[in-house]
Amino acid sequence: MRRNGFFSPARISVIAGHTFTQLVRMKVFYFLAVFVILMLAASFFDMPWSRVTEDSAEQELIILKSTAMGAMAMFSALFAIAGTALLIPKDLEDRTLYTILSKPVPRLDYLLGKLAGVLVLIAVSLLLMDALLTVVLHLRAEELLAAEMEKGAKLGWPQQYLDIRRESISQQGVTWDLQAGIAAIFFKATVMASLALLISTFSSSTLFTIVIAVVIYFIGHFTADARNYWLYSQKDGVSGELKILTQGVALIFPDFQLYNIIDASIEGKKIGQGVLARLAILTLFYAGIYSVLAWFTFRKKEF
Amino acid sequence: MRILFQIVVIICILLGFGAAKLRFEDRLSQDMVAQRLIQPPLKEGTSLRLGQTGAAVALGGLRSLVASIWNLRAFVHFENLDWLKLEQSYEVITTLQPQTTHYWDTGAWHLHTNASVYYKENKDLSPIRRSAMQLAYIRKGAAFLTEGVRQNPDDWRLHLALARLWNDRHKLPDPARALGHYEDTLACKSLPDYRRSQLRRFAFYVMTQVQGREPDAYALGLALFKESPQNHTPNLVCCLFALQNALEVPEAERLADAQLFPNKKTQLLWLKNFWSRRNQDYPMDGVRRKINELEQEVGDPRAKPQN
């Protein structure tokens, strides 16, 4: 008799594929229609500038990017939490869970497959939104650049200034730094999805999972403050309870502020590959820990 | 009971792994702050003003989106001439996006120009109140720009905005202060080369208006004049002409009129235009006398200056 392996990528990918199909059937991609409308509206929307400044063209592109990336971040965070929270209760309701677990499928494989399915769905959605953003942004940036160059030619701007304007507008167009921002959105969603999966393994209801995950999401944005307070700014007069609280927050919760390079990428700042790589490592660390802990509570759970 | 035990175990494991990730996260966070990739936390007052939703969105790394929406609100306040709300809006916007020059510049412009002129021309107010409010808003605009400069010390546009503000004779002209800001602008590494020459000329014009800086102004003007024919602008040439007279530069060291001006007719025209701006505190030593001489020589009755 062949021994059943503890961890099988093939098995995980089958469960992930099934989860992906299951989620697609929930018509989540309808959100993309809303995104298309949003992008079209944003690309035609003229911000009522009270004053035309040197960088008005760049500001228009920043607004377009911030609208699109705001929608991407919102979708991915909501879906990472709600989509993952629904998975185990849905499988229980459909009785799919019994069918799967009655077979020689290790529970870790089941959990990783579920998580991978959600992440694939988020990745596909982000890629589609990214493609649309890239097209719209490219067209708008080219249009603004052409208008600026025409204006410069009429006003007799020196070549050096024309080059500076070209570079400045291009930096607000389609760049790798923008893709780094979108990667950060995905990383953040990965952490949230694995956290929601962990909560759902011991939670009694979907609503409870969502509420706790959202609370942790908000606390996670204050982790950096707690860590800075603990490591750098504690004073003698501070109560012991406050010290313990900040230490607890800094140690237990993920630091979501680190993923806020999204704003920097919208502003057209350069995001080094080193920073992105370290962020990816941290994401893998969180996803790994939460998945193992989810397996710890799920491994002997009775249904 | 089992769940409670599991939760306790999970928290213990998270604490253990938390200790492992703490330094990594801290170093990454410090690097990101140093590279200005993540911004400092919002001030308490800003979160209150943003409201629950806005603060939540801003917290989630979408400050630029919230700032854009608040920029729209600021425009509505501008249309309604609600200067207090406009000021508050730009405080929120610049807290959200402290590195965006556009917001500092536009917010300050609304305060030191639009709001101050609004109060200056508001007939419903007493003259004393009008004047007080006008000055108050000019100072608010200046303070707003100064804060922008404090947060973006190498932003030449903000330094220049301050220099222009203190050099604006319709506001609170202070040439010494304006000169300081021009010098700060020129010291910025971000200043593009093609603007440098023009800004040095502006610094020279302001320097001529600062009492006691005339010798420095003359040295700078002379250097600019010798540096490039592009600097031979009517204003620079006329200032140099007047400074030579004011400082009683010895004949041997002076730039002759023929060197300064293309010809006598142009000299008369340029000096006449320069003389018409005598309320702008430029040095005017010997200008009137020279105009009279040239009028005699060139003989154009239309060139007579109105005194």
XYZ file of C-alpha atoms in Angstrom:
610
model
C 0.000 0.000 0.000
C 1.328 3.354 -1.025
C 1.984 5.658 1.836
C 0.165 8.980 1.661
C 2.561 11.957 1.796
C 2.084 14.707 4.337
C 2.513 17.512 1.816
C 1.688 17.205 -1.854
C 1.864 20.174 -4.242
C -0.293 18.271 -6.763
C -3.018 17.712 -4.198
C -2.809 21.321 -3.040
C -3.137 22.575 -6.597
C -6.244 20.409 -7.170
C -7.894 21.833 -4.031
C -6.744 25.341 -5.035
C -8.291 24.893 -8.479
C -11.531 23.740 -6.946
C -11.546 26.684 -4.535
C -10.860 29.098 -7.372
C -13.802 27.696 -9.365
C -15.979 27.790 -6.270
C -15.166 31.462 -5.715
C -15.547 32.415 -9.367
C -19.056 30.927 -9.240
C -19.820 33.389 -6.475
C -19.586 36.006 -9.243
C -16.756 37.944 -7.623
C -15.469 39.057 -11.010
C -18.498 41.314 -11.339
C -16.407 43.677 -9.273
C -14.247 44.167 -12.355
C -17.176 45.772 -14.176
C -17.347 48.345 -11.386
C -13.585 48.829 -11.705
C -13.853 49.431 -15.462
C -16.519 52.100 -14.897
C -14.392 53.664 -12.161
C -11.320 53.779 -14.402
C -13.224 55.299 -17.302
C -14.765 57.902 -15.012
C -11.382 58.709 -13.468
C -9.677 59.043 -16.851
C -12.280 61.519 -18.096
C -12.591 63.391 -14.818
C -10.948 66.800 -14.739
C -9.959 67.853 -11.259
C -11.164 71.451 -10.776
C -7.740 72.935 -10.061
C -8.030 76.360 -8.542
C -4.588 77.053 -9.893
C -2.577 75.575 -12.723
C 0.887 74.842 -11.408
C 3.957 73.426 -13.049
C 3.036 69.888 -12.005
C -0.706 69.863 -12.770
C -0.236 67.087 -15.356
C 1.499 64.902 -12.777
C -1.263 65.581 -10.266
C -3.878 64.376 -12.761
C -2.006 61.110 -13.204
C -1.612 60.714 -9.445
C -5.390 61.054 -9.019
C -5.985 58.425 -11.703
C -3.524 56.048 -10.048
C -4.804 56.641 -6.537
C -8.394 55.950 -7.617
C -7.417 52.694 -9.327
C -5.081 51.500 -6.608
C -7.579 52.485 -3.939
C -10.118 50.199 -5.588
C -7.519 47.420 -5.929
C -6.480 47.670 -2.277
C -10.083 47.745 -1.102
C -11.094 44.762 -3.233
C -8.112 42.664 -2.275
C -8.414 43.368 1.477
C -12.174 42.755 1.512
C -11.874 39.628 -0.538
C -8.940 38.258 1.402
C -10.972 38.554 4.597
C -14.507 37.749 3.453
C -13.562 35.197 0.788
C -11.342 33.215 3.144
C -13.782 33.445 6.045
C -16.457 31.857 3.857
C -14.383 28.913 2.670
C -14.605 26.375 5.505
C -18.252 27.169 6.439
C -19.194 26.880 2.730
C -17.472 23.497 2.439
C -19.280 22.381 5.553
C -22.599 23.557 4.190
C -22.036 21.867 0.811
C -20.691 18.771 2.593
C -17.618 18.986 0.348
C -15.454 19.077 3.447
C -16.599 15.597 4.517
C -15.945 14.215 1.045
C -12.428 15.627 0.980
C -11.418 14.786 4.531
C -12.814 11.259 4.330
C -10.170 10.634 1.680
C -6.471 10.397 2.536
C -5.987 14.142 2.246
C -3.849 15.670 4.989
C -5.550 18.629 6.596
C -2.540 20.862 5.953
C -2.937 20.192 2.222
C -6.596 21.057 2.454
C -5.892 24.365 4.213
C -3.024 25.322 1.904
C -5.161 24.457 -1.122
C -7.958 26.670 0.136
C -5.552 29.539 0.826
C -3.880 29.132 -2.558
C -7.285 29.214 -4.284
C -8.141 32.537 -2.662
C -4.722 33.954 -3.466
C -4.940 32.877 -7.097
C -8.301 34.596 -7.380
C -6.926 37.798 -5.833
C -3.841 37.615 -8.079
C -5.938 37.118 -11.241
C -8.229 40.001 -10.271
C -5.279 42.266 -9.526
C -3.613 41.334 -12.813
C -6.757 42.169 -14.773
C -7.149 45.482 -12.944
C -3.440 46.181 -13.378
C -3.711 45.560 -17.135
C -6.612 47.970 -17.417
C -4.858 50.578 -15.279
C -1.706 50.219 -17.393
C -3.594 50.842 -20.636
C -5.612 53.802 -19.335
C -2.624 55.338 -17.551
C -0.365 54.953 -20.573
C -2.884 56.652 -22.861
C -3.519 59.486 -20.409
C 0.192 60.005 -19.715
C 0.968 60.156 -23.444
C -1.841 62.632 -23.977
C -0.657 64.890 -21.160
C 2.959 64.599 -22.265
C 2.090 65.592 -25.828
C 0.092 68.592 -24.565
C 2.973 69.650 -22.308
C 5.553 69.366 -25.089
C 3.325 71.366 -27.423
C 2.938 74.043 -24.750
C 6.694 74.042 -24.191
C 7.388 74.433 -27.907
C 4.966 77.354 -28.121
C 6.479 79.088 -25.091
C 10.049 78.366 -26.201
C 11.093 76.361 -23.150
C 14.772 75.337 -23.163
C 15.541 71.701 -24.018
C 16.721 70.981 -20.482
C 13.368 72.042 -19.091
C 11.486 70.020 -21.728
C 13.545 66.963 -20.722
C 12.789 67.550 -17.049
C 9.066 67.857 -17.770
C 9.138 64.710 -19.909
C 10.902 62.745 -17.189
C 8.621 64.060 -14.465
C 5.406 63.186 -16.341
C 6.769 59.795 -17.447
C 7.620 58.960 -13.825
C 3.924 59.333 -13.031
C 2.958 57.046 -15.908
C 3.404 53.286 -16.206
C 6.534 52.295 -14.280
C 7.969 49.282 -12.468
C 7.564 51.208 -9.239
C 3.817 51.226 -9.830
C 3.947 47.434 -10.240
C 5.821 47.255 -6.930
C 2.900 49.070 -5.305
C 0.474 46.536 -6.779
C 2.709 43.724 -5.517
C 2.494 45.288 -2.039
C -1.304 45.200 -2.307
C -1.089 41.482 -3.091
C 1.346 40.844 -0.229
C -0.961 42.580 2.221
C -3.916 40.537 0.942
C -1.851 37.358 1.359
C -1.201 38.130 5.020
C -4.857 38.999 5.568
C -6.082 35.825 3.835
C -3.790 33.553 5.853
C -4.813 35.353 9.037
C -8.507 34.960 8.192
C -7.872 31.272 7.500
C -6.289 30.879 10.936
C -9.238 32.584 12.630
C -11.772 30.550 10.667
C -10.256 27.279 11.921
C -11.406 27.954 15.484
C -14.197 30.424 14.844
C -17.816 29.400 15.308
C -19.222 31.649 12.558
C -18.242 33.461 9.373
C -19.271 36.777 10.846
C -16.995 36.259 13.844
C -14.061 35.513 11.530
C -14.691 38.635 9.468
C -15.086 40.896 12.501
C -11.944 39.610 14.221
C -9.944 39.799 10.980
C -11.045 43.405 10.387
C -10.139 44.322 13.966
C -6.684 42.768 13.517
C -6.359 44.601 10.192
C -6.800 47.929 11.989
C -4.595 46.987 14.930
C -1.928 45.944 12.433
C -1.697 49.534 11.238
C -0.661 50.604 14.730
C 1.919 47.859 15.254
C 4.698 50.164 14.064
C 3.685 52.801 16.611
C 3.633 50.201 19.392
C 7.047 48.858 18.339
C 8.576 52.340 18.130
C 7.121 53.168 21.507
C 8.462 49.984 23.042
C 11.905 50.131 21.475
C 12.624 53.841 21.374
C 10.355 56.107 23.359
C 9.482 54.513 26.673
C 9.819 56.894 29.555
C 10.091 56.186 33.265
C 6.647 57.498 34.105
C 4.836 54.973 31.896
C 2.656 52.381 33.554
C 3.648 48.729 33.431
C 0.329 47.826 31.792
C 1.013 50.177 28.887
C 4.475 48.693 28.421
C 3.046 45.174 28.301
C 0.297 46.278 25.915
C 2.724 47.843 23.430
C 5.033 44.832 23.626
C 2.120 42.480 23.052
C 0.834 44.434 20.049
C 4.315 44.708 18.539
C 4.981 40.972 18.913
C 1.619 39.406 18.063
C 0.217 41.507 15.233
C 1.669 41.956 11.762
C 2.918 45.422 10.818
C 0.655 46.513 7.981
C 2.226 49.970 7.763
C 5.150 48.320 5.997
C 2.847 47.529 3.087
C 1.923 51.184 2.702
C 4.540 51.681 0.002
C 1.400 51.726 -2.157
C 1.232 55.486 -1.533
C 4.876 55.949 -2.488
C 4.303 54.068 -5.730
C 1.262 56.239 -6.499
C 3.412 59.326 -5.980
C 5.887 57.940 -8.503
C 8.716 57.338 -6.040
C 11.423 54.803 -6.738
C 10.917 51.579 -4.823
C 14.084 49.571 -4.531
C 14.050 45.860 -5.286
C 15.682 45.221 -1.916
C 12.728 46.725 -0.069
C 10.251 44.716 -2.138
C 12.229 41.502 -1.627
C 12.314 42.036 2.152
C 8.585 42.697 2.102
C 8.064 39.451 0.185
C 10.130 37.548 2.780
C 8.062 39.047 5.592
C 4.852 38.095 3.773
C 6.043 34.503 3.351
C 6.956 34.452 7.029
C 3.488 35.597 8.095
C 1.652 33.365 5.643
C 3.775 30.389 6.739
C 3.253 30.959 10.470
C -0.486 31.537 10.147
C -0.912 28.486 7.905
C 0.966 26.233 10.337
C -1.071 27.601 13.244
C -4.271 27.113 11.252
C -3.263 23.466 10.720
C -2.521 23.179 14.462
C -6.117 24.052 15.376
C -7.660 22.285 12.365
C -5.719 19.026 12.550
C -7.929 17.345 15.119
C -11.079 19.358 14.655
C -14.200 17.232 14.546
C -17.075 18.019 12.230
C -11.867 24.414 26.817
C -9.935 22.885 23.942
C -10.362 26.052 21.871
C -9.195 28.189 24.772
C -6.103 26.014 25.115
C -5.442 26.289 21.394
C -5.778 30.064 21.494
C -3.312 30.271 24.384
C -0.849 28.076 22.457
C -1.318 30.222 19.324
C -0.660 33.427 21.266
C 2.476 31.913 22.846
C 3.790 30.807 19.450
C 2.991 34.247 17.948
C 4.857 35.920 20.815
C 7.864 33.697 20.161
C 7.859 34.346 16.424
C 7.077 38.004 17.107
C 10.392 38.313 18.934
C 12.112 36.779 15.888
C 10.513 39.174 13.399
C 10.747 42.292 15.586
C 14.230 43.436 14.541
C 13.635 42.546 10.892
C 10.453 44.620 10.808
C 12.082 47.451 12.700
C 15.042 47.657 10.311
C 12.757 47.451 7.278
C 10.536 50.171 8.694
C 13.536 52.432 9.395
C 14.891 51.896 5.895
C 11.524 52.715 4.395
C 11.179 55.891 6.464
C 14.731 56.899 5.478
C 13.846 56.384 1.814
C 10.586 58.286 2.409
C 8.568 55.293 1.205
C 6.279 55.285 4.210
C 5.064 58.338 6.009
C 4.966 59.183 9.691
C 1.713 58.476 11.543
C -1.146 60.946 11.215
C -1.469 63.614 13.864
C -4.331 63.074 16.285
C -6.201 66.146 15.057
C -5.961 65.043 11.447
C -7.601 61.688 12.144
C -10.477 63.487 13.853
C -10.953 65.836 10.918
C -10.758 63.055 8.351
C -13.644 61.217 9.966
C -13.809 57.491 10.567
C -13.916 56.430 6.920
C -11.263 58.825 5.694
C -8.934 57.929 8.557
C -9.445 54.226 7.864
C -8.672 54.624 4.164
C -5.653 56.811 4.892
C -4.502 54.268 7.455
C -4.663 51.568 4.812
C -1.981 53.250 2.728
C -4.169 55.339 0.468
C -3.379 58.795 1.716
C -3.064 60.161 -1.811
C -6.648 59.103 -2.561
C -7.987 60.800 0.574
C -5.846 63.866 -0.161
C -7.335 64.087 -3.683
C -10.849 63.958 -2.277
C -9.982 66.637 0.287
C -8.483 68.706 -2.505
C -11.891 68.633 -4.184
C -13.454 69.772 -0.917
C -10.927 72.579 -0.655
C -11.941 73.746 -4.121
C -15.583 73.940 -2.981
C -14.509 75.984 0.069
C -12.541 78.258 -2.263
C -15.634 78.780 -4.430
C -17.694 79.516 -1.313
C -14.972 81.875 -0.031
C -14.919 79.885 3.195
C -11.308 80.566 4.079
C -11.345 78.940 7.491
C -12.502 75.608 6.087
C -10.111 75.965 3.165
C -7.226 76.457 5.568
C -8.283 73.428 7.601
C -8.642 71.359 4.422
C -5.122 72.155 3.295
C -3.791 71.352 6.750
C -5.339 67.904 6.421
C -4.161 67.505 2.807
C -0.572 68.422 3.620
C -0.576 66.151 6.659
C -1.674 63.319 4.381
C 0.775 64.190 1.601
C 3.601 66.210 3.137
C 5.938 65.593 0.216
C 3.636 66.935 -2.496
C 4.819 70.457 -3.316
C 1.645 71.248 -5.218
C -0.509 71.089 -2.073
C 1.788 73.304 0.011
C 2.140 75.827 -2.792
C -1.550 75.982 -3.668
C -2.720 76.028 -0.042
C -0.369 78.898 0.779
C -1.386 80.784 -2.371
C -5.056 80.568 -1.368
C -4.201 82.028 2.018
C -1.679 84.759 1.180
C -3.320 85.858 -2.054
C -6.993 84.914 -2.345
C -8.022 85.133 1.302
C -5.938 88.241 2.004
C -7.331 90.088 -1.054
C -10.854 88.972 -0.123
C -10.504 90.632 3.278
C -8.722 93.663 1.873
C -11.657 94.361 -0.447
C -14.443 93.358 1.907
C -16.448 96.556 2.373
C -18.537 94.991 5.149
C -15.560 95.185 7.473
C -14.074 98.248 9.111
C -10.794 99.488 7.542
C -8.810 98.392 10.600
C -10.344 94.925 10.559
C -9.821 94.640 6.812
C -6.180 95.491 7.113
C -5.687 93.197 10.112
C -7.314 90.244 8.346
C -5.371 90.875 5.154
C -2.090 90.838 7.033
C -3.142 87.841 9.101
C -3.795 85.768 5.974
C -0.551 86.831 4.333
C 1.252 85.638 7.456
C -0.778 82.423 7.463
C 0.260 81.747 3.881
C 3.889 82.422 4.758
C 3.672 80.154 7.814
C 2.116 77.425 5.680
C 4.955 77.616 3.172
C 7.534 77.720 5.965
C 6.102 74.478 7.349
C 6.279 73.000 3.841
C 9.937 74.004 3.627
C 10.624 72.514 7.069
C 9.241 69.185 5.885
C 10.843 69.385 2.419
C 14.102 71.256 2.956
C 15.479 70.578 -0.539
C 12.350 71.603 -2.450
C 13.452 74.632 -4.464
C 9.902 75.461 -5.544
C 8.762 76.022 -1.955
C 11.809 78.178 -1.163
C 11.077 80.172 -4.316
C 7.415 80.561 -3.366
C 8.529 82.091 -0.051
C 11.017 84.366 -1.806
C 8.290 85.593 -4.176
C 5.869 86.107 -1.325
C 8.263 88.335 0.636
C 9.231 90.163 -2.552
C 5.622 90.912 -3.534
C 5.057 94.628 -3.090
C 1.289 94.078 -2.901
C 1.733 92.020 0.255
C 4.314 92.595 2.978
C 7.508 93.270 1.058
C 10.618 92.379 3.019
C 13.631 92.353 0.678
C 16.051 91.027 3.311
C 13.790 88.077 3.984
C 13.116 87.519 0.286
C 16.867 87.536 -0.368
C 17.382 84.873 2.290
C 14.823 82.651 0.570
C 16.374 83.257 -2.857
C 19.701 82.172 -1.397
C 18.027 79.079 0.054
C 16.491 78.351 -3.357
C 19.901 78.604 -5.005
C 21.379 76.299 -2.357
C 18.877 73.509 -3.180
C 20.411 70.495 -4.894
C 17.106 69.882 -6.643
C 17.267 73.220 -8.481
C 17.689 72.583 -12.219
C 20.640 74.337 -13.841
C 18.596 76.209 -16.399
C 16.808 78.113 -13.584
C 19.978 79.015 -11.696
C 21.014 82.022 -13.775
C 17.536 83.555 -13.716
C 17.225 83.066 -9.956
C 20.634 84.621 -9.343
C 19.407 87.680 -11.231
C 16.288 87.754 -9.064
C 18.467 87.496 -5.969
C 20.536 90.415 -7.296
C 17.443 92.596 -7.848
C 16.280 91.932 -4.299
C 19.768 92.502 -2.901
C 19.844 95.989 -4.438
C 16.799 96.811 -2.315
C 18.343 95.690 0.972
C 19.900 98.569 2.849
C 23.598 98.039 3.507
C 23.941 95.216 0.938
C 24.703 97.541 -1.987
C 28.410 96.543 -2.249
C 27.450 92.841 -2.294
C 24.746 93.571 -4.831
C 27.235 95.418 -7.029
C 29.709 92.521 -6.846
C 26.994 90.001 -7.734
C 25.582 92.176 -10.505
C 29.049 92.697 -11.975
C 29.751 88.966 -11.879
C 26.423 88.199 -13.556
C 27.032 90.856 -16.201
C 30.468 89.475 -17.033
C 29.287 85.877 -16.896
C 26.927 85.843 -19.829
C 25.298 88.215 -22.350
C 22.017 86.525 -21.368
C 22.288 88.396 -18.107
C 22.431 91.787 -19.859
C 18.771 92.384 -19.131
C 17.526 96.011 -18.971
C 16.810 95.754 -15.244
C 20.211 94.294 -14.367
C 22.050 96.838 -16.482
C 20.119 99.781 -15.020
C 20.651 98.483 -11.472
C 24.388 98.203 -12.144
C 24.416 101.711 -13.571
C 22.704 103.111 -10.468
C 24.822 101.057 -8.061
C 28.032 102.380 -9.631
C 26.749 105.862 -8.897
C 25.540 105.006 -5.406
C 28.829 103.379 -4.432
C 30.864 106.083 -6.214
C 32.888 103.462 -8.027
C 36.105 105.085 -9.344
C 36.034 105.952 -13.031
C 38.770 103.441 -13.856
C 36.835 100.561 -12.328
C 33.425 101.489 -13.659
C 31.710 99.805 -16.531
C 31.309 102.523 -19.114
C 27.838 103.318 -20.431
C 28.923 101.987 -23.802
C 29.699 98.635 -22.190
C 26.458 98.514 -20.262
C 23.992 99.703 -22.901
C 23.774 98.756 -26.604
C 23.388 102.410 -27.676
C 22.297 105.781 -26.329
C 18.742 105.532 -27.580
C 18.263 102.171 -25.887
C 19.971 103.517 -22.784
C 17.443 106.328 -22.624
C 14.538 103.939 -23.110
C 15.778 101.457 -20.497
C 16.583 104.152 -17.938
C 13.188 105.770 -18.482
C 11.430 102.464 -17.852
C 13.638 101.867 -14.836
C 12.856 105.332 -13.480
C 9.125 104.652 -13.768
C 9.622 101.855 -11.200
C 11.289 104.073 -8.631
C 8.629 103.180 -6.041
C 10.039 99.648 -5.985
C 13.080 100.595 -3.910
C 15.636 99.994 -6.640
C 18.711 102.246 -6.439
C 18.080 105.323 -8.565
C 21.327 107.242 -8.051
C 22.187 109.301 -11.104
C 19.346 107.862 -13.187
C 17.296 111.047 -13.442
C 20.362 113.118 -14.238
C 21.407 110.709 -16.978
C 17.917 110.704 -18.483
C 18.029 114.492 -18.714
C 21.476 114.381 -20.348
C 20.403 111.783 -22.855
C 17.225 113.665 -23.671
C 19.366 116.641 -24.541
C 21.678 114.472 -26.585
C 19.252 112.118 -28.309
C 16.643 114.814 -28.512
C 13.451 112.860 -28.250
C 10.805 115.065 -26.610
C 8.527 112.029 -26.007
C 11.217 110.477 -23.858
C 10.716 113.062 -21.116
C 10.037 111.261 -17.855
C 6.965 112.177 -15.860
C 7.984 113.151 -12.408
